[in-house]
Short mmCIF file of C-alpha atoms in Angstrom, two decimals:
data_model
loop_
_atom_site.label_atom_id
_atom_site.label_comp_id
_atom_site.label_asym_id
_atom_site.label_seq_id
_atom_site.Cartn_x
_atom_site.Cartn_y
_atom_site.Cartn_z
CA MET A 863 41.63 150.41 111.46
CA THR A 864 43.38 147.33 110.03
CA SER A 865 42.89 145.81 106.61
CA THR A 866 40.30 143.45 108.05
CA ASN A 867 37.98 146.17 109.30
CA LEU A 868 38.81 148.28 106.25
CA LEU A 869 37.03 145.53 104.37
CA ALA A 870 34.33 145.37 107.07
CA SER A 871 33.43 149.03 106.48
CA TRP A 872 33.26 148.47 102.72
CA THR A 873 29.83 149.36 101.35
CA ALA A 874 27.91 148.91 98.11
CA LEU A 875 28.79 152.52 97.24
CA ASP A 876 32.50 151.68 97.40
CA THR A 877 31.95 148.69 95.11
CA ALA A 878 29.97 150.88 92.72
CA VAL A 879 32.83 153.42 92.48
CA VAL A 880 35.35 150.69 91.60
CA VAL A 881 32.97 149.06 89.08
CA VAL A 882 32.21 152.41 87.39
CA TYR A 883 35.94 153.11 87.11
CA LEU A 884 36.71 149.71 85.56
CA ALA A 885 33.76 150.02 83.17
CA ALA A 886 34.88 153.52 82.12
CA VAL A 887 38.43 152.46 81.19
CA THR A 888 37.11 149.45 79.27
CA LEU A 889 34.60 151.62 77.41
CA ILE A 890 37.30 154.13 76.45
CA GLY A 891 39.30 151.28 74.86
CA ILE A 892 36.31 150.10 72.84
CA VAL A 893 35.34 153.61 71.65
CA VAL A 894 38.91 154.58 70.71
CA ALA A 895 39.44 151.29 68.82
CA THR A 896 37.00 152.52 66.13
CA ARG A 897 39.40 155.40 65.37
CA ILE A 898 42.57 153.35 64.91
CA GLY A 899 43.48 153.12 61.23
CA SER A 900 47.28 152.93 61.16
CA PHE A 901 50.29 152.08 63.29
CA ASP A 902 50.91 155.80 63.92
CA ASP A 903 47.28 156.13 65.13
CA TYR A 904 47.88 153.21 67.47
CA PHE A 905 51.40 153.78 68.73
CA MET A 906 51.64 157.58 68.52
CA ALA A 907 47.95 158.53 68.99
CA GLY A 908 48.17 160.20 65.56
CA ARG A 909 50.75 162.61 67.12
CA ARG A 910 47.96 164.84 68.41
CA LEU A 911 48.09 164.61 72.22
CA SER A 912 47.16 167.95 73.80
CA VAL A 913 48.32 169.53 77.09
CA PRO A 914 45.59 168.18 79.46
CA VAL A 915 45.84 164.64 78.08
CA LEU A 916 49.64 164.83 78.23
CA VAL A 917 49.59 166.03 81.86
CA GLY A 918 47.37 163.10 82.85
CA ALA A 919 49.34 160.60 80.79
CA LEU A 920 52.73 161.74 82.12
CA VAL A 921 51.77 161.98 85.79
CA ALA A 922 49.75 158.76 85.95
CA THR A 923 52.26 156.73 83.95
CA TYR A 924 55.34 157.75 85.89
CA TYR A 925 53.71 157.46 89.32
CA GLY A 926 52.66 153.89 89.89
CA LEU A 927 52.26 151.87 93.06
CA ASP A 928 56.02 152.17 93.63
CA VAL A 929 55.53 155.86 94.50
CA THR A 930 52.04 155.58 96.01
CA PHE A 931 53.12 152.72 98.32
CA GLY A 932 56.93 153.04 98.29
CA ALA A 933 57.31 156.70 99.30
CA PRO A 934 55.02 156.45 102.38
CA GLU A 935 56.83 153.28 103.47
CA ALA A 936 60.22 154.99 103.12
CA ALA A 937 58.89 158.07 104.98
CA TYR A 938 57.61 155.77 107.73
CA TYR A 939 61.27 154.93 108.49
CA ASP A 940 63.21 157.98 107.28
CA GLY A 941 60.68 160.82 107.57
CA ILE A 942 60.68 163.95 105.43
CA SER A 943 64.24 163.30 104.16
CA ILE A 944 62.60 161.07 101.53
CA PHE A 945 61.02 164.15 100.01
CA PHE A 946 64.10 166.38 100.21
CA ALA A 947 66.82 163.86 99.29
CA TYR A 948 64.97 161.47 96.99
CA SER A 949 62.08 163.37 95.37
CA MET A 950 63.61 166.83 94.94
CA PRO A 951 66.44 165.87 92.53
CA PHE A 952 63.73 164.49 90.24
CA TYR A 953 62.17 167.97 89.86
CA LEU A 954 65.44 169.26 88.43
CA ALA A 955 65.42 166.33 85.98
CA TYR A 956 61.76 167.06 85.03
CA PHE A 957 62.66 170.72 84.48
CA LEU A 958 65.64 169.83 82.28
CA LEU A 959 63.44 167.36 80.42
CA ALA A 960 60.74 170.00 79.85
CA VAL A 961 62.99 172.84 78.79
CA PHE A 962 65.91 171.20 76.99
CA VAL A 963 65.22 167.55 76.16
CA ALA A 964 61.51 167.12 75.29
CA PRO A 965 61.37 169.84 72.57
CA ARG A 966 64.46 168.25 70.94
CA ILE A 967 62.88 164.78 71.11
CA HIS A 968 59.67 166.11 69.55
CA ALA A 969 61.59 167.69 66.68
CA LEU A 970 63.19 164.33 65.77
CA GLY A 971 59.88 163.00 64.43
CA VAL A 972 60.78 159.37 65.24
CA ARG A 973 58.60 156.85 67.11
CA SER A 974 60.66 155.84 70.13
CA LEU A 975 63.74 156.33 72.28
CA PRO A 976 65.69 153.53 70.48
CA GLU A 977 64.75 155.03 67.10
CA ALA A 978 66.15 158.37 68.30
CA MET A 979 69.35 156.54 69.27
CA GLY A 980 69.39 154.89 65.84
CA LEU A 981 69.06 158.28 64.18
CA TYR A 982 72.23 159.54 65.87
CA TYR A 983 74.31 156.37 66.21
CA GLY A 984 73.02 153.77 63.75
CA GLU A 985 71.54 150.28 63.89
CA THR A 986 73.68 148.64 66.62
CA ALA A 987 72.95 151.38 69.15
CA GLN A 988 69.24 151.28 68.24
CA ILE A 989 68.97 147.52 68.85
CA LEU A 990 70.97 147.63 72.11
CA SER A 991 68.88 150.58 73.36
CA ALA A 992 65.69 148.75 72.41
CA VAL A 993 66.75 145.72 74.48
CA ALA A 994 67.44 147.98 77.50
CA SER A 995 64.24 149.97 76.96
CA ALA A 996 62.06 146.84 76.61
CA LEU A 997 63.55 145.28 79.77
CA TYR A 998 63.05 148.53 81.71
CA SER A 999 59.46 148.77 80.46
CA LEU A 1000 58.32 145.32 81.61
CA PRO A 1001 55.56 146.33 84.06
CA VAL A 1002 56.66 143.82 86.69
CA LEU A 1003 56.47 146.19 89.65
CA SER A 1004 52.93 147.41 89.04
CA ILE A 1005 51.59 143.93 88.32
CA ALA A 1006 53.10 142.63 91.56
CA GLY A 1007 51.66 145.73 93.30
CA MET A 1008 48.17 144.80 92.08
CA GLY A 1009 48.65 141.42 93.76
CA VAL A 1010 49.72 143.06 97.04
CA LEU A 1011 46.74 145.42 96.84
CA GLY A 1012 44.19 142.65 96.29
CA GLU A 1013 45.59 140.64 99.15
CA ALA A 1014 45.98 143.59 101.59
CA LEU A 1015 42.50 144.97 100.95
CA PHE A 1016 40.32 141.96 100.30
CA GLY A 1017 42.39 138.88 101.06
CA ILE A 1018 42.20 137.84 97.36
CA ASP A 1019 44.96 135.56 96.09
CA PRO A 1020 47.70 137.93 94.80
CA VAL A 1021 48.18 136.03 91.51
CA LEU A 1022 44.44 136.22 90.80
CA SER A 1023 44.07 139.93 91.59
CA ALA A 1024 47.20 140.79 89.57
CA THR A 1025 45.88 138.74 86.63
CA ILE A 1026 42.46 140.44 86.66
CA GLY A 1027 43.96 143.96 86.81
CA ALA A 1028 46.54 143.20 84.12
CA ALA A 1029 43.88 141.61 81.87
CA ILE A 1030 41.71 144.76 81.96
CA ALA A 1031 44.73 146.99 81.20
CA VAL A 1032 45.69 144.69 78.31
CA PHE A 1033 42.13 144.74 76.95
CA TYR A 1034 41.84 148.49 76.44
CA THR A 1035 45.50 148.92 75.40
CA VAL A 1036 45.29 146.19 72.75
CA PHE A 1037 42.21 147.83 71.27
CA GLY A 1038 42.91 151.52 71.68
CA GLY A 1039 46.72 151.86 71.76
CA LEU A 1040 48.37 155.06 73.00
CA LEU A 1041 45.21 157.17 72.65
CA ALA A 1042 43.15 154.83 74.85
CA ASP A 1043 46.15 154.56 77.16
CA SER A 1044 46.46 158.37 77.43
CA LEU A 1045 42.72 158.97 77.86
CA THR A 1046 42.48 156.32 80.58
CA ASP A 1047 45.67 157.70 82.14
CA THR A 1048 43.98 161.09 82.43
CA LEU A 1049 41.00 159.55 84.20
CA GLN A 1050 43.40 157.60 86.41
CA PHE A 1051 45.39 160.77 87.11
CA LEU A 1052 42.24 162.54 88.32
CA ILE A 1053 41.32 159.67 90.65
CA MET A 1054 44.88 159.42 92.04
CA CYS A 1055 45.13 163.19 92.74
CA VAL A 1056 41.67 163.53 94.28
CA THR A 1057 42.19 160.47 96.50
CA VAL A 1058 45.54 161.63 97.86
CA ALA A 1059 44.29 165.22 98.35
CA ILE A 1060 41.23 164.05 100.29
CA ALA A 1061 43.30 161.66 102.43
CA GLY A 1062 45.83 164.43 103.13
CA ALA A 1063 43.10 166.88 104.15
CA PHE A 1064 41.44 164.32 106.45
CA ALA A 1065 44.82 163.50 108.05
CA MET A 1066 45.58 167.21 108.62
CA VAL A 1067 42.25 167.73 110.35
CA THR A 1068 42.41 164.50 112.39
CA VAL A 1069 46.04 164.23 113.61
CA GLY A 1070 47.43 167.61 112.53
CA GLY A 1071 50.29 168.50 110.23
CA TYR A 1072 54.06 168.29 110.71
CA ASP A 1073 53.94 171.21 113.20
CA GLN A 1074 51.72 169.16 115.54
CA LEU A 1075 53.46 165.81 114.90
CA GLN A 1076 57.07 166.97 115.34
CA PRO A 1077 57.02 167.45 119.17
CA GLN A 1078 55.48 163.97 119.60
CA MET A 1079 57.78 161.95 117.31
CA GLU A 1080 61.46 161.05 116.86
CA PRO A 1081 63.50 164.15 115.79
CA HIS A 1082 65.32 162.43 112.88
CA LEU A 1083 61.98 162.05 111.05
CA PHE A 1084 61.86 165.83 110.59
CA GLU A 1085 65.44 166.50 109.48
CA PRO A 1086 65.50 167.38 105.76
CA LEU A 1087 68.49 165.11 105.09
CA GLY A 1088 67.74 162.71 107.96
CA GLN A 1089 70.42 160.09 108.55
CA LEU A 1090 71.40 159.85 104.88
CA SER A 1091 75.10 160.04 103.94
CA ALA A 1092 76.52 162.26 101.18
CA PHE A 1093 77.04 159.06 99.17
CA ASP A 1094 73.35 158.11 99.53
CA ILE A 1095 72.34 161.56 98.30
CA ALA A 1096 74.74 161.31 95.32
CA VAL A 1097 73.23 157.95 94.42
CA PHE A 1098 69.69 159.37 94.66
CA ALA A 1099 70.75 162.20 92.36
CA THR A 1100 72.01 159.62 89.82
CA VAL A 1101 68.72 157.71 89.99
CA ALA A 1102 66.88 161.00 89.42
CA LEU A 1103 68.43 161.17 85.95
CA THR A 1104 66.17 158.28 84.85
CA PRO A 1105 63.37 160.56 83.51
CA LEU A 1106 65.85 161.99 80.99
CA VAL A 1107 65.86 158.61 79.22
CA ASP A 1108 62.53 157.14 80.29
CA PRO A 1109 61.02 155.52 77.14
CA ALA A 1110 57.43 156.43 78.10
CA PHE A 1111 58.40 160.13 78.33
CA TYR A 1112 59.96 159.87 74.88
CA GLN A 1113 56.86 158.24 73.40
CA ARG A 1114 54.63 160.98 74.82
CA SER A 1115 57.01 163.75 73.73
CA LEU A 1116 56.91 162.34 70.20
CA ALA A 1117 53.13 161.94 70.28
CA ALA A 1118 52.51 165.52 71.49
CA GLU A 1119 50.69 167.86 69.11
CA SER A 1120 53.57 170.36 69.43
CA ALA A 1121 56.87 170.97 71.23
CA LYS A 1122 55.14 173.63 73.32
CA ALA A 1123 52.44 171.17 74.41
CA ILE A 1124 54.93 168.67 75.84
CA LYS A 1125 56.97 171.45 77.47
CA TYR A 1126 53.94 172.96 79.25
CA ALA A 1127 52.60 169.51 80.19
CA LEU A 1128 55.90 168.59 81.83
CA LEU A 1129 56.11 171.89 83.72
CA ILE A 1130 52.52 171.52 84.98
CA GLY A 1131 53.23 167.86 85.76
CA THR A 1132 56.26 168.84 87.85
CA GLY A 1133 53.99 170.96 90.10
CA ILE A 1134 51.57 168.05 90.46
CA TRP A 1135 54.41 165.57 91.20
CA PHE A 1136 55.75 167.97 93.86
CA ALA A 1137 52.36 168.16 95.60
CA PHE A 1138 51.73 164.42 95.26
CA ASP A 1139 55.16 163.52 96.72
CA TRP A 1140 54.77 165.97 99.59
CA LEU A 1141 51.40 164.47 100.54
CA VAL A 1142 52.31 160.77 100.28
CA VAL A 1143 55.43 161.40 102.39
CA TYR A 1144 53.25 163.24 104.92
CA LEU A 1145 50.79 160.31 104.96
CA GLY A 1146 53.72 157.95 105.67
CA VAL A 1147 54.83 160.09 108.65
CA ALA A 1148 51.20 160.37 109.84
CA GLY A 1149 50.98 156.55 109.57
CA ARG A 1150 54.07 156.25 111.78
CA HIS A 1151 52.35 158.48 114.34
CA LEU A 1152 49.23 156.28 114.26
CA VAL A 1153 51.38 153.20 114.86
CA ASP A 1154 53.33 154.94 117.68
CA THR A 1155 50.08 155.90 119.41
CA GLY A 1156 48.55 152.43 118.93
CA ALA A 1157 45.80 153.59 116.57
CA ILE A 1158 47.22 151.16 113.98
CA PRO A 1159 48.70 147.81 115.11
CA GLY A 1160 52.53 147.74 115.14
CA ASP A 1161 52.81 144.37 113.38
CA ILE A 1162 51.41 145.53 110.04
CA ASP A 1163 53.21 145.15 106.70
CA THR A 1164 54.74 148.63 106.35
CA SER A 1165 54.79 148.39 102.54
CA ALA A 1166 51.01 148.96 102.77
CA ILE A 1167 51.24 151.72 105.41
CA ILE A 1168 49.35 154.15 103.17
CA VAL A 1169 46.44 151.69 102.96
CA TYR A 1170 46.20 151.53 106.76
CA THR A 1171 46.68 155.29 107.17
CA VAL A 1172 44.12 156.28 104.57
CA GLY A 1173 41.75 153.56 105.76
CA HIS A 1174 41.97 155.11 109.21
CA PHE A 1175 40.98 158.58 108.00
CA LEU A 1176 38.60 158.13 105.09
CA PRO A 1177 34.88 157.80 105.78
CA THR A 1178 32.81 155.06 104.21
CA GLY A 1179 32.02 155.83 100.60
CA LEU A 1180 35.42 157.35 99.88
CA LEU A 1181 37.18 154.03 100.41
CA GLY A 1182 36.02 152.88 96.97
CA LEU A 1183 37.57 155.99 95.46
CA PHE A 1184 40.83 155.30 97.26
CA VAL A 1185 40.90 151.68 96.04
CA ALA A 1186 40.05 152.84 92.51
CA GLY A 1187 42.94 155.35 92.85
CA CYS A 1188 45.36 152.56 93.79
CA ILE A 1189 44.14 150.35 90.92
CA ALA A 1190 44.42 153.38 88.63
CA ALA A 1191 48.02 154.04 89.71
CA ALA A 1192 48.97 150.46 88.85
CA MET A 1193 46.95 150.12 85.63
CA SER A 1194 48.15 153.43 84.17
CA THR A 1195 51.72 152.19 84.51
CA ILE A 1196 51.04 148.65 83.23
CA ASP A 1197 49.30 149.80 80.03
CA SER A 1198 51.83 152.50 79.10
CA TYR A 1199 54.98 150.49 79.61
CA ALA A 1200 53.54 147.34 78.01
CA LEU A 1201 52.85 149.39 74.89
CA VAL A 1202 56.38 150.85 74.93
CA ALA A 1203 58.04 147.45 75.44
CA SER A 1204 56.01 145.88 72.64
CA GLY A 1205 56.79 148.78 70.27
CA ASN A 1206 60.51 148.47 71.07
CA VAL A 1207 60.59 144.77 70.24
CA VAL A 1208 58.51 145.05 67.05
CA ASN A 1209 59.58 148.41 65.64
CA ASP A 1210 63.15 148.71 66.91
CA ILE A 1211 64.45 145.13 67.14
CA TYR A 1212 62.43 142.80 64.86
CA SER A 1213 62.06 145.32 62.05
CA ARG A 1214 65.75 146.35 62.19
CA ILE A 1215 67.12 142.80 62.40
CA ARG A 1216 65.01 141.69 59.41
CA ASN A 1217 66.16 144.90 57.74
CA GLU A 1218 62.80 145.51 56.09
CA LYS A 1219 60.08 148.07 56.54
CA LEU A 1220 57.10 146.15 57.85
CA ALA A 1221 53.67 146.85 56.36
CA ASP A 1222 51.48 149.06 58.54
CA LYS A 1223 48.99 146.26 59.19
CA THR A 1224 51.76 143.84 60.20
CA LEU A 1225 53.25 146.43 62.59
CA LEU A 1226 49.83 147.07 64.11
CA PHE A 1227 49.05 143.38 64.57
CA ALA A 1228 52.51 142.53 65.94
CA THR A 1229 52.47 145.43 68.43
CA ARG A 1230 49.01 144.42 69.70
CA LEU A 1231 50.20 140.85 70.09
CA GLY A 1232 53.35 142.17 71.77
CA VAL A 1233 51.29 143.98 74.42
CA ILE A 1234 49.68 140.67 75.41
CA VAL A 1235 53.03 138.84 75.45
CA THR A 1236 54.71 141.65 77.45
CA VAL A 1237 52.07 141.65 80.18
CA ALA A 1238 52.01 137.82 80.31
CA LEU A 1239 55.80 137.79 80.69
CA ALA A 1240 55.70 140.50 83.37
CA LEU A 1241 52.97 138.56 85.18
CA VAL A 1242 55.16 135.44 85.30
CA LEU A 1243 58.28 137.40 86.34
CA SER A 1244 56.47 139.38 89.04
CA PHE A 1245 55.84 136.18 91.01
CA ARG A 1246 59.18 134.52 90.28
CA PHE A 1247 61.36 137.12 91.95
CA GLU A 1248 61.51 136.80 95.69
CA ARG A 1249 62.13 140.50 96.04
CA ILE A 1250 60.50 142.82 93.53
CA ARG A 1251 62.94 145.57 94.48
CA ASP A 1252 65.80 143.46 93.03
CA MET A 1253 64.03 143.33 89.69
CA TRP A 1254 63.44 147.08 89.74
CA ILE A 1255 67.10 147.87 90.51
CA PHE A 1256 68.18 145.65 87.62
CA MET A 1257 65.72 147.23 85.16
CA ALA A 1258 66.51 150.87 86.10
CA SER A 1259 70.28 150.25 86.10
CA ILE A 1260 70.16 148.65 82.68
CA LEU A 1261 68.32 151.61 81.13
CA VAL A 1262 70.46 154.33 82.67
CA SER A 1263 73.74 152.50 82.00
CA THR A 1264 72.89 151.75 78.35
CA VAL A 1265 71.19 154.89 77.12
CA LEU A 1266 71.86 157.91 79.35
CA VAL A 1267 75.38 158.82 78.23
CA PRO A 1268 74.98 158.56 74.42
CA MET A 1269 71.49 160.11 74.40
CA LEU A 1270 72.48 163.19 76.41
CA VAL A 1271 75.68 163.66 74.39
CA ALA A 1272 73.64 163.48 71.17
CA PHE A 1273 71.32 166.25 72.38
CA ALA A 1274 74.10 168.45 73.78
CA ARG A 1275 76.77 167.89 71.12
CA PRO A 1276 75.33 166.16 68.02
CA ALA A 1277 78.73 166.35 66.30
CA TRP A 1278 80.19 163.98 68.89
CA ALA A 1279 77.58 161.32 68.13
CA THR A 1280 79.49 158.80 66.02
CA PRO A 1281 78.43 155.17 65.35
CA ARG A 1282 81.18 153.49 67.37
CA ALA A 1283 80.78 155.88 70.30
CA GLY A 1284 77.09 154.95 70.51
CA ALA A 1285 77.55 151.22 69.93
CA TYR A 1286 80.46 150.88 72.38
CA SER A 1287 78.74 152.92 75.07
CA CYS A 1288 75.43 151.06 74.77
CA GLY A 1289 77.16 147.68 74.59
CA ALA A 1290 79.44 148.35 77.56
CA GLY A 1291 76.57 149.75 79.67
CA LEU A 1292 74.29 146.81 78.87
CA ILE A 1293 76.90 144.06 79.32
CA SER A 1294 78.51 145.53 82.46
CA THR A 1295 75.09 145.81 84.15
CA PHE A 1296 74.24 142.19 83.30
CA LEU A 1297 77.65 140.93 84.49
CA LEU A 1298 77.61 142.94 87.72
CA PHE A 1299 74.04 141.94 88.52
CA PHE A 1300 74.84 138.25 88.12
CA ALA A 1301 78.11 138.66 90.05
CA PHE A 1302 76.04 140.01 92.95
CA GLU A 1303 73.63 137.06 92.60
CA LEU A 1304 76.42 134.46 92.55
CA PHE A 1305 79.09 135.90 94.85
CA GLY A 1306 77.32 138.63 96.84
CA GLN A 1307 75.89 138.25 100.31
CA PHE A 1308 72.59 139.57 101.59
CA ASP A 1309 72.96 142.26 104.24
CA ALA A 1310 69.92 142.44 106.50
CA GLU A 1311 70.71 145.95 107.74
CA SER A 1312 70.82 147.59 104.30
CA GLU A 1313 68.33 145.05 102.88
CA SER A 1314 70.57 144.69 99.84
CA ARG A 1315 73.24 142.37 98.44
CA LEU A 1316 76.88 143.33 99.04
CA LEU A 1317 79.89 142.27 96.99
CA THR A 1318 83.39 142.46 98.50
CA LEU A 1319 86.17 143.22 96.02
CA GLY A 1320 89.36 143.49 98.10
CA PRO A 1321 89.06 146.60 100.26
CA VAL A 1322 85.91 147.80 98.43
CA ILE A 1323 82.41 146.72 99.43
CA LEU A 1324 79.85 147.33 96.68
CA ASP A 1325 76.12 147.63 97.31
CA ARG A 1326 73.93 146.25 94.48
CA GLU A 1327 71.66 149.28 94.62
CA TYR A 1328 74.61 151.38 93.53
CA ILE A 1329 75.82 149.42 90.49
CA ALA A 1330 75.21 152.43 88.23
CA ILE A 1331 78.15 154.06 90.04
CA VAL A 1332 80.33 151.46 88.25
CA THR A 1333 78.42 150.97 85.00
CA LEU A 1334 77.94 154.67 84.14
CA PRO A 1335 81.69 155.48 84.14
CA THR A 1336 82.18 152.29 82.06
CA ALA A 1337 79.67 153.65 79.53
CA ILE A 1338 81.40 157.08 79.49
CA LEU A 1339 84.84 155.51 78.95
CA SER A 1340 83.52 153.25 76.17
CA PHE A 1341 81.87 156.24 74.50
CA LEU A 1342 85.19 158.11 74.50
CA ILE A 1343 87.06 155.09 73.09
CA GLY A 1344 84.49 154.67 70.30
CA ALA A 1345 84.53 158.38 69.50
CA CYS A 1346 88.36 158.40 69.33
CA ILE A 1347 88.44 155.38 66.99
CA ASP A 1348 85.88 156.99 64.68
CA ARG A 1349 87.83 160.25 64.67
CA LEU A 1350 91.12 158.50 63.90
CA ARG A 1351 89.55 156.52 61.06
CA ARG A 1352 88.05 159.63 59.55
CA GLN A 1353 91.42 161.40 59.40
CA PRO A 1354 93.19 160.96 56.05
CA MET B 420 55.27 173.09 107.11
CA ASN B 421 51.50 172.81 107.65
CA VAL B 422 50.99 175.60 105.13
CA LEU B 423 52.96 173.64 102.55
CA THR B 424 50.79 170.59 103.13
CA TRP B 425 47.61 172.62 102.59
CA ILE B 426 49.15 174.14 99.46
CA ALA B 427 49.89 170.60 98.21
CA VAL B 428 46.25 169.64 98.81
CA ALA B 429 45.12 172.75 96.93
CA VAL B 430 47.51 172.10 94.02
CA LEU B 431 46.16 168.58 93.55
CA VAL B 432 42.52 169.66 93.80
CA VAL B 433 42.82 172.74 91.55
CA GLY B 434 45.24 171.01 89.16
CA SER B 435 43.03 167.97 88.71
CA ALA B 436 39.89 170.15 88.37
CA LEU B 437 41.53 172.20 85.60
CA VAL B 438 42.76 169.10 83.79
CA ALA B 439 39.28 167.56 84.15
CA VAL B 440 37.57 170.57 82.55
CA LEU B 441 40.04 170.72 79.66
CA TYR B 442 39.88 166.94 79.30
CA LEU B 443 36.07 166.91 79.06
CA ARG B 444 36.29 169.63 76.42
CA GLU B 445 38.72 167.45 74.45
CA VAL B 446 36.50 164.39 74.80
CA TYR B 447 33.48 166.43 73.64
CA LEU B 448 35.35 167.71 70.58
CA TYR B 449 36.75 164.22 69.91
CA ALA B 450 33.30 162.62 70.16
CA ARG B 451 31.88 165.13 67.67
CA LYS B 452 34.50 164.17 65.11
CA PRO B 453 33.23 161.32 62.90
CA SER B 454 35.03 157.98 63.39
CA ARG B 455 36.90 156.25 60.57
CA HIS B 456 34.10 153.72 60.33
CA SER B 457 31.41 156.34 59.80
CA GLU B 458 33.71 158.23 57.38
CA ALA B 459 34.12 155.04 55.37
CA HIS B 460 30.39 154.40 55.51
CA ASP B 461 29.63 157.93 54.26
#
C-alpha cells in the first residue's frame, strides 16, 4: 500500500479520530489556562507534576518524529544494530539521569538548566548555557517533520501542514504553559504507544517476527553491531550523553512534586523507551522485507518507511489513530521545547542581562510571547535548511559541547565548580562548535557515501557528525584552565 | 527475538494502560479542585 492508497482507504472514522485528538489538546489548553496565576504556575506547573504525568511528559517530549521516523529508516538500512549500538547507550544515560542526576536537579529548586549552571558558576556561564539551550530547543526538526507528514499522507503543501500543526501546539502552550503541555503530552504518549504496539502486533501476525524474517533477508541486518566501526559506536555513546543535559528533562525534574516522583518516572520511562525503540526498529526491518518482496514499491522515500509499513498492516479505522500518533509525536516535542527556549531567553538571558528581577506578570507575558516567536522562528528555519539533519547536528553539538562538562562536574564535585572554570568551558564549547560548523560549511566537501560533510586537515579527515569529538575535549581543557586560574588567584 | 518483540508490545500496552488509569484519576482530582477564577469569585 503506497501513500496514495493509504489516503484512498481513509474513512470518516479516521478523520473523526484525528479531529477528536486535536479538539482534546486544544480543550486542555483552555481549561488549564483558568488555573494559571503566576510564572511558576505557567513555567513549572506549580512544581506539582506527579509520576503518571511525568512519564507521559518525558516519553512524549523526548521521542518526536526523529525517533518515530528516523529509527525505522536507519533500521531499514542497518537492521537491528540501530537498536543495540544507537538506542542502548541511551538507557544507561536515562538510568544515570534517574538515579544520580534528576534528584540533584530537583533539590536545586531553580527553574531551568541555565539557572542551575548560574547557581554553580555565576552569570556568564548561565547566559552562555541559556544561548546553547535555547538554540538546542528550537523545535525545527518536529516542525519540518509535520510538513513531511502532511505531504506524505495527504499531499498537503508541507509549509501549510507544518504551520497548522505548529499553530495548534502554540495555542495550548501559550494558554496553559507547562501543565497544559504535560497533560497533552500524556495524551500524546498514550496515542503514540498504542499506535506502535498495534502496528507491531499486526506486523508480527502478518509477516512474522525476526525469527521468520532472518532466513529471507540479508544477514548483516540481524547482526547486533552490524557494519558499524568501533569509532561509530564511540560516537553514538557520546551522543547518548545528551539526556544528561537536555533542558526539557531539567524543566520536568524541577517541576516534579518530589525527587522520588522524577526518579520513578524516569525509570518507568526507560522501560517504555526500550519497548518503543525495539518496535520501531522492528517495523523498519519489516518495511525492508515488504520492499524486498515487492509488497511496497522500491522507489519510496525511505524517511517515511514507517508510514508505508504501518499503512500496509493497519486496517481501516486504525489509520486515523496512527496519523494522530504521528501528529502527537511531533506536537509534544514542539510545545515542550518552545516553552523551554522561550523561558531560557526571558528568564536566563533577558532578565540576567538587565540585571533586574522581572515582575511575575512581565515574566508570564514575555514567556508567552516568546513561545510564539520561538515557533515562528523554528518554522522559518525548518524550511530554510536544505538538510534538516545538518541543523540537528549543529543544535545537539552546541548543547553537549557547552553544558555537559561543567554541569556533570558540578554534580559530581561541587567544590571544583568555580566561576572561571564554568565560563571558560561554556565559552570554549559554544565558540568552538560555531567555528567548526562554519568551517565545515565553507571549506568542507559533501560526501555522498556518508551523507555528511568532510573537512580535510592535513592527514586527518573530520566528519561533521563527529564535531563533538573535537569540541568536548576543548571544553574539558578550558574547564581545567579556568579552574587552575581560580585556584591560583585564591591562594594568598 | 520474537518473544522480545511480543514483550515490547505488552510493555507498551500495559504501560500506557496503567498511565492512562493514573492519569484519569489525576484529571478527576484536578477537575474537582476549584479554579483560581472560582476561588476569586467565592
